[in-house]
Amino acid sequence: MRLILSTLLVLVIATVVGVGATWMTSTRGTDFGTLQIGAWTARPKTGTADVDPYSRASIARSGDLPIGQGDGVAFLATTDDKKRPLDGRCDVVVSGVTPAARFWTLTLYDLKGHLVANSLQRYGFTSEEIIRSADGSFEIRMASRSRAGNWLPTGGIERYALLLRLYDTPVGVATRTPRDAPMPAIATAGCP
């Protein structure tokens, strides 16, 4: 009887640990094949047949459609370069240049993956519509109140994420350093 109870207890513990680990990795993702440059994180293999099983489960759970490897790569940022969470009540500035790409988009999402509602219905910028400096660099300001230039309204939400999609780009699995892919800087410029 004691052997049966011990076996059942071990099976229950193993089931709880297994289900918990699966839930954690499918909800939060894994670091397998992750490319980290500054505050930006990408998983170049998610759009390929070589995707790891944990990322595959995360994609299936979220319903996201990843960019195929031949099409481009998506970089996500939830913090600024100093690791402060992106706060919609603060002014956050994305500035600099992007890696070489035929086309790119920068979109603002809440942490559940939904577009941030705002009265202007502006959710992002593309490489073709952005105002640039003479040297090709740009500055995009995320803020709850109107700003001059490239401005994305945050609606004053507490936390958000930025998604930079690079299409037709050499950035991918072999990219390792900021020199290989110069990513724009993210800085919190001020909070009320």
PDB file of C-alpha atoms in Angstrom, residues 20-182:
ATOM      1  CA  GLY A  20       3.783  23.809 -15.306  1.00  0.00           C
ATOM      2  CA  ALA A  21       7.012  23.846 -17.355  1.00  0.00           C
ATOM      3  CA  THR A  22       5.055  23.435 -20.594  1.00  0.00           C
ATOM      4  CA  TRP A  23       2.701  26.261 -19.658  1.00  0.00           C
ATOM      5  CA  MET A  24       5.628  28.553 -18.737  1.00  0.00           C
ATOM      6  CA  THR A  25       7.518  27.958 -21.991  1.00  0.00           C
ATOM      7  CA  SER A  26       4.450  28.231 -24.201  1.00  0.00           C
ATOM      8  CA  THR A  27       3.384  31.457 -22.455  1.00  0.00           C
ATOM      9  CA  ARG A  28       6.706  33.228 -21.999  1.00  0.00           C
ATOM     10  CA  GLY A  29       8.752  31.590 -24.747  1.00  0.00           C
ATOM     11  CA  THR A  30      12.304  30.361 -24.528  1.00  0.00           C
ATOM     12  CA  ASP A  31      15.740  31.717 -25.270  1.00  0.00           C
ATOM     13  CA  PHE A  32      16.622  29.026 -27.828  1.00  0.00           C
ATOM     14  CA  GLY A  33      18.000  30.769 -30.915  1.00  0.00           C
ATOM     15  CA  THR A  34      17.266  34.234 -29.523  1.00  0.00           C
ATOM     16  CA  LEU A  35      19.066  37.232 -31.011  1.00  0.00           C
ATOM     17  CA  GLN A  36      19.500  40.095 -28.517  1.00  0.00           C
ATOM     18  CA  ILE A  37      20.751  43.528 -29.648  1.00  0.00           C
ATOM     19  CA  GLY A  38      20.269  46.254 -27.047  1.00  0.00           C
ATOM     20  CA  ALA A  39      16.640  46.252 -25.901  1.00  0.00           C
ATOM     21  CA  TRP A  40      15.546  44.418 -29.076  1.00  0.00           C
ATOM     22  CA  THR A  41      14.962  40.654 -29.131  1.00  0.00           C
ATOM     23  CA  ALA A  42      14.332  38.467 -32.185  1.00  0.00           C
ATOM     24  CA  ARG A  43      13.872  34.774 -32.823  1.00  0.00           C
ATOM     25  CA  PRO A  44      14.959  34.365 -36.461  1.00  0.00           C
ATOM     26  CA  LYS A  45      14.190  30.634 -36.569  1.00  0.00           C
ATOM     27  CA  THR A  46      10.481  30.972 -35.689  1.00  0.00           C
ATOM     28  CA  GLY A  47       9.515  31.299 -39.354  1.00  0.00           C
ATOM     29  CA  THR A  48      11.463  28.198 -40.407  1.00  0.00           C
ATOM     30  CA  ALA A  49      11.186  24.436 -40.214  1.00  0.00           C
ATOM     31  CA  ASP A  50      14.043  24.527 -37.655  1.00  0.00           C
ATOM     32  CA  VAL A  51      11.898  26.170 -34.964  1.00  0.00           C
ATOM     33  CA  ASP A  52      12.299  24.575 -31.540  1.00  0.00           C
ATOM     34  CA  PRO A  53       9.256  22.774 -30.080  1.00  0.00           C
ATOM     35  CA  TYR A  54       8.784  25.318 -27.283  1.00  0.00           C
ATOM     36  CA  SER A  55       8.606  28.241 -29.715  1.00  0.00           C
ATOM     37  CA  ARG A  56       6.248  26.211 -31.888  1.00  0.00           C
ATOM     38  CA  ALA A  57       3.960  25.678 -28.879  1.00  0.00           C
ATOM     39  CA  SER A  58       4.136  29.396 -28.037  1.00  0.00           C
ATOM     40  CA  ILE A  59       3.173  30.301 -31.628  1.00  0.00           C
ATOM     41  CA  ALA A  60       0.291  27.830 -31.578  1.00  0.00           C
ATOM     42  CA  ARG A  61      -0.951  29.162 -28.245  1.00  0.00           C
ATOM     43  CA  SER A  62      -0.779  32.845 -29.248  1.00  0.00           C
ATOM     44  CA  GLY A  63      -2.019  32.424 -32.820  1.00  0.00           C
ATOM     45  CA  ASP A  64       0.711  34.742 -34.130  1.00  0.00           C
ATOM     46  CA  LEU A  65       1.900  34.281 -37.686  1.00  0.00           C
ATOM     47  CA  PRO A  66       5.697  34.592 -37.690  1.00  0.00           C
ATOM     48  CA  ILE A  67       7.624  36.155 -40.556  1.00  0.00           C
ATOM     49  CA  GLY A  68       9.205  33.494 -42.780  1.00  0.00           C
ATOM     50  CA  GLN A  69      13.002  33.331 -42.804  1.00  0.00           C
ATOM     51  CA  GLY A  70      13.225  34.420 -46.442  1.00  0.00           C
ATOM     52  CA  ASP A  71      10.869  37.343 -45.831  1.00  0.00           C
ATOM     53  CA  GLY A  72      12.487  39.072 -42.852  1.00  0.00           C
ATOM     54  CA  VAL A  73      12.754  39.147 -39.088  1.00  0.00           C
ATOM     55  CA  ALA A  74      10.751  40.731 -36.235  1.00  0.00           C
ATOM     56  CA  PHE A  75      12.394  42.419 -33.232  1.00  0.00           C
ATOM     57  CA  LEU A  76      10.425  42.992 -30.014  1.00  0.00           C
ATOM     58  CA  ALA A  77      11.240  45.500 -27.253  1.00  0.00           C
ATOM     59  CA  THR A  78       9.408  45.776 -23.930  1.00  0.00           C
ATOM     60  CA  THR A  79      12.082  47.858 -22.176  1.00  0.00           C
ATOM     61  CA  ASP A  80      14.325  50.785 -23.036  1.00  0.00           C
ATOM     62  CA  ASP A  81      18.108  50.417 -23.340  1.00  0.00           C
ATOM     63  CA  LYS A  82      18.463  50.856 -19.548  1.00  0.00           C
ATOM     64  CA  LYS A  83      16.011  47.956 -18.934  1.00  0.00           C
ATOM     65  CA  ARG A  84      13.172  50.233 -17.748  1.00  0.00           C
ATOM     66  CA  PRO A  85       9.768  48.925 -18.891  1.00  0.00           C
ATOM     67  CA  LEU A  86       8.159  50.945 -21.696  1.00  0.00           C
ATOM     68  CA  ASP A  87       5.549  53.102 -19.945  1.00  0.00           C
ATOM     69  CA  GLY A  88       2.785  54.835 -21.913  1.00  0.00           C
ATOM     70  CA  ARG A  89       2.621  57.660 -19.398  1.00  0.00           C
ATOM     71  CA  CYS A  90       6.233  58.610 -20.186  1.00  0.00           C
ATOM     72  CA  ASP A  91       7.876  60.003 -23.312  1.00  0.00           C
ATOM     73  CA  VAL A  92       9.925  57.263 -24.972  1.00  0.00           C
ATOM     74  CA  VAL A  93      12.190  58.019 -27.932  1.00  0.00           C
ATOM     75  CA  VAL A  94      13.301  55.478 -30.551  1.00  0.00           C
ATOM     76  CA  SER A  95      16.155  56.999 -32.528  1.00  0.00           C
ATOM     77  CA  GLY A  96      18.949  56.118 -34.904  1.00  0.00           C
ATOM     78  CA  VAL A  97      18.934  53.847 -37.919  1.00  0.00           C
ATOM     79  CA  THR A  98      17.727  50.357 -38.702  1.00  0.00           C
ATOM     80  CA  PRO A  99      19.702  47.509 -40.235  1.00  0.00           C
ATOM     81  CA  ALA A 100      19.636  47.261 -44.016  1.00  0.00           C
ATOM     82  CA  ALA A 101      16.138  46.279 -45.145  1.00  0.00           C
ATOM     83  CA  ARG A 102      14.012  46.899 -48.197  1.00  0.00           C
ATOM     84  CA  PHE A 103      11.072  47.889 -45.967  1.00  0.00           C
ATOM     85  CA  TRP A 104      10.376  48.056 -42.233  1.00  0.00           C
ATOM     86  CA  THR A 105       7.497  48.769 -39.867  1.00  0.00           C
ATOM     87  CA  LEU A 106       7.457  49.860 -36.224  1.00  0.00           C
ATOM     88  CA  THR A 107       4.212  49.080 -34.393  1.00  0.00           C
ATOM     89  CA  LEU A 108       3.009  49.748 -30.843  1.00  0.00           C
ATOM     90  CA  TYR A 109       1.178  46.897 -29.032  1.00  0.00           C
ATOM     91  CA  ASP A 110      -0.112  46.311 -25.538  1.00  0.00           C
ATOM     92  CA  LEU A 111       1.394  43.358 -23.678  1.00  0.00           C
ATOM     93  CA  LYS A 112      -1.450  41.076 -24.804  1.00  0.00           C
ATOM     94  CA  GLY A 113      -0.505  41.643 -28.450  1.00  0.00           C
ATOM     95  CA  HIS A 114      -3.330  44.043 -29.344  1.00  0.00           C
ATOM     96  CA  LEU A 115      -2.899  47.384 -31.067  1.00  0.00           C
ATOM     97  CA  VAL A 116      -3.039  50.290 -28.609  1.00  0.00           C
ATOM     98  CA  ALA A 117      -6.341  52.122 -29.072  1.00  0.00           C
ATOM     99  CA  ASN A 118      -6.105  55.843 -29.759  1.00  0.00           C
ATOM    100  CA  SER A 119      -8.292  58.539 -31.310  1.00  0.00           C
ATOM    101  CA  LEU A 120      -5.927  59.098 -34.266  1.00  0.00           C
ATOM    102  CA  GLN A 121      -5.966  55.406 -35.181  1.00  0.00           C
ATOM    103  CA  ARG A 122      -2.181  55.581 -35.666  1.00  0.00           C
ATOM    104  CA  TYR A 123      -0.548  52.356 -34.569  1.00  0.00           C
ATOM    105  CA  GLY A 124       2.879  52.559 -36.167  1.00  0.00           C
ATOM    106  CA  PHE A 125       5.186  53.878 -38.859  1.00  0.00           C
ATOM    107  CA  THR A 126       6.718  52.432 -42.001  1.00  0.00           C
ATOM    108  CA  SER A 127      10.105  53.157 -43.520  1.00  0.00           C
ATOM    109  CA  GLU A 128       8.395  54.982 -46.387  1.00  0.00           C
ATOM    110  CA  GLU A 129       6.398  57.492 -44.333  1.00  0.00           C
ATOM    111  CA  ILE A 130       8.809  58.427 -41.574  1.00  0.00           C
ATOM    112  CA  ILE A 131      10.417  61.884 -41.370  1.00  0.00           C
ATOM    113  CA  ARG A 132      14.221  61.523 -41.388  1.00  0.00           C
ATOM    114  CA  SER A 133      17.222  63.750 -40.745  1.00  0.00           C
ATOM    115  CA  ALA A 134      19.662  64.596 -43.554  1.00  0.00           C
ATOM    116  CA  ASP A 135      21.948  61.734 -42.469  1.00  0.00           C
ATOM    117  CA  GLY A 136      19.119  59.168 -42.771  1.00  0.00           C
ATOM    118  CA  SER A 137      18.535  58.758 -39.032  1.00  0.00           C
ATOM    119  CA  PHE A 138      15.107  59.181 -37.489  1.00  0.00           C
ATOM    120  CA  GLU A 139      13.459  59.866 -34.164  1.00  0.00           C
ATOM    121  CA  ILE A 140      10.057  58.500 -33.166  1.00  0.00           C
ATOM    122  CA  ARG A 141       8.467  59.676 -29.941  1.00  0.00           C
ATOM    123  CA  MET A 142       5.903  57.561 -28.080  1.00  0.00           C
ATOM    124  CA  ALA A 143       3.844  59.683 -25.694  1.00  0.00           C
ATOM    125  CA  SER A 144       0.315  60.039 -24.379  1.00  0.00           C
ATOM    126  CA  ARG A 145       0.130  63.691 -25.543  1.00  0.00           C
ATOM    127  CA  SER A 146       0.713  65.101 -29.028  1.00  0.00           C
ATOM    128  CA  ARG A 147       4.325  65.733 -30.069  1.00  0.00           C
ATOM    129  CA  ALA A 148       5.856  67.331 -33.176  1.00  0.00           C
ATOM    130  CA  GLY A 149       7.432  65.083 -35.812  1.00  0.00           C
ATOM    131  CA  ASN A 150       7.123  61.314 -35.735  1.00  0.00           C
ATOM    132  CA  TRP A 151       4.715  60.675 -32.849  1.00  0.00           C
ATOM    133  CA  LEU A 152       2.887  57.505 -31.805  1.00  0.00           C
ATOM    134  CA  PRO A 153       0.109  57.942 -29.215  1.00  0.00           C
ATOM    135  CA  THR A 154       0.284  55.489 -26.316  1.00  0.00           C
ATOM    136  CA  GLY A 155      -3.158  56.200 -24.916  1.00  0.00           C
ATOM    137  CA  GLY A 156      -1.479  56.489 -21.508  1.00  0.00           C
ATOM    138  CA  ILE A 157      -1.381  52.693 -21.004  1.00  0.00           C
ATOM    139  CA  GLU A 158       0.948  51.519 -18.292  1.00  0.00           C
ATOM    140  CA  ARG A 159       3.039  49.031 -20.311  1.00  0.00           C
ATOM    141  CA  TYR A 160       3.491  48.383 -24.017  1.00  0.00           C
ATOM    142  CA  ALA A 161       5.765  46.685 -26.524  1.00  0.00           C
ATOM    143  CA  LEU A 162       7.352  47.838 -29.767  1.00  0.00           C
ATOM    144  CA  LEU A 163       7.618  45.474 -32.725  1.00  0.00           C
ATOM    145  CA  LEU A 164      10.124  46.320 -35.460  1.00  0.00           C
ATOM    146  CA  ARG A 165       9.668  44.133 -38.541  1.00  0.00           C
ATOM    147  CA  LEU A 166      12.467  44.151 -41.112  1.00  0.00           C
ATOM    148  CA  TYR A 167      11.506  42.799 -44.533  1.00  0.00           C
ATOM    149  CA  ASP A 168      13.990  41.514 -47.114  1.00  0.00           C
ATOM    150  CA  THR A 169      16.968  41.943 -44.807  1.00  0.00           C
ATOM    151  CA  PRO A 170      20.292  40.126 -44.341  1.00  0.00           C
ATOM    152  CA  VAL A 171      19.726  40.156 -40.555  1.00  0.00           C
ATOM    153  CA  GLY A 172      19.030  36.658 -39.308  1.00  0.00           C
ATOM    154  CA  VAL A 173      20.421  33.598 -37.601  1.00  0.00           C
ATOM    155  CA  ALA A 174      24.082  34.530 -38.280  1.00  0.00           C
ATOM    156  CA  THR A 175      23.711  38.054 -36.820  1.00  0.00           C
ATOM    157  CA  ARG A 176      25.428  38.359 -33.467  1.00  0.00           C
ATOM    158  CA  THR A 177      26.476  41.955 -32.719  1.00  0.00           C
ATOM    159  CA  PRO A 178      25.179  45.527 -32.996  1.00  0.00           C
ATOM    160  CA  ARG A 179      27.806  46.052 -35.707  1.00  0.00           C
ATOM    161  CA  ASP A 180      26.094  43.365 -37.816  1.00  0.00           C
ATOM    162  CA  ALA A 181      22.691  44.990 -37.234  1.00  0.00           C
ATOM    163  CA  PRO A 182      22.655  48.600 -35.977  1.00  0.00           C
TER     164      PRO A 182
END
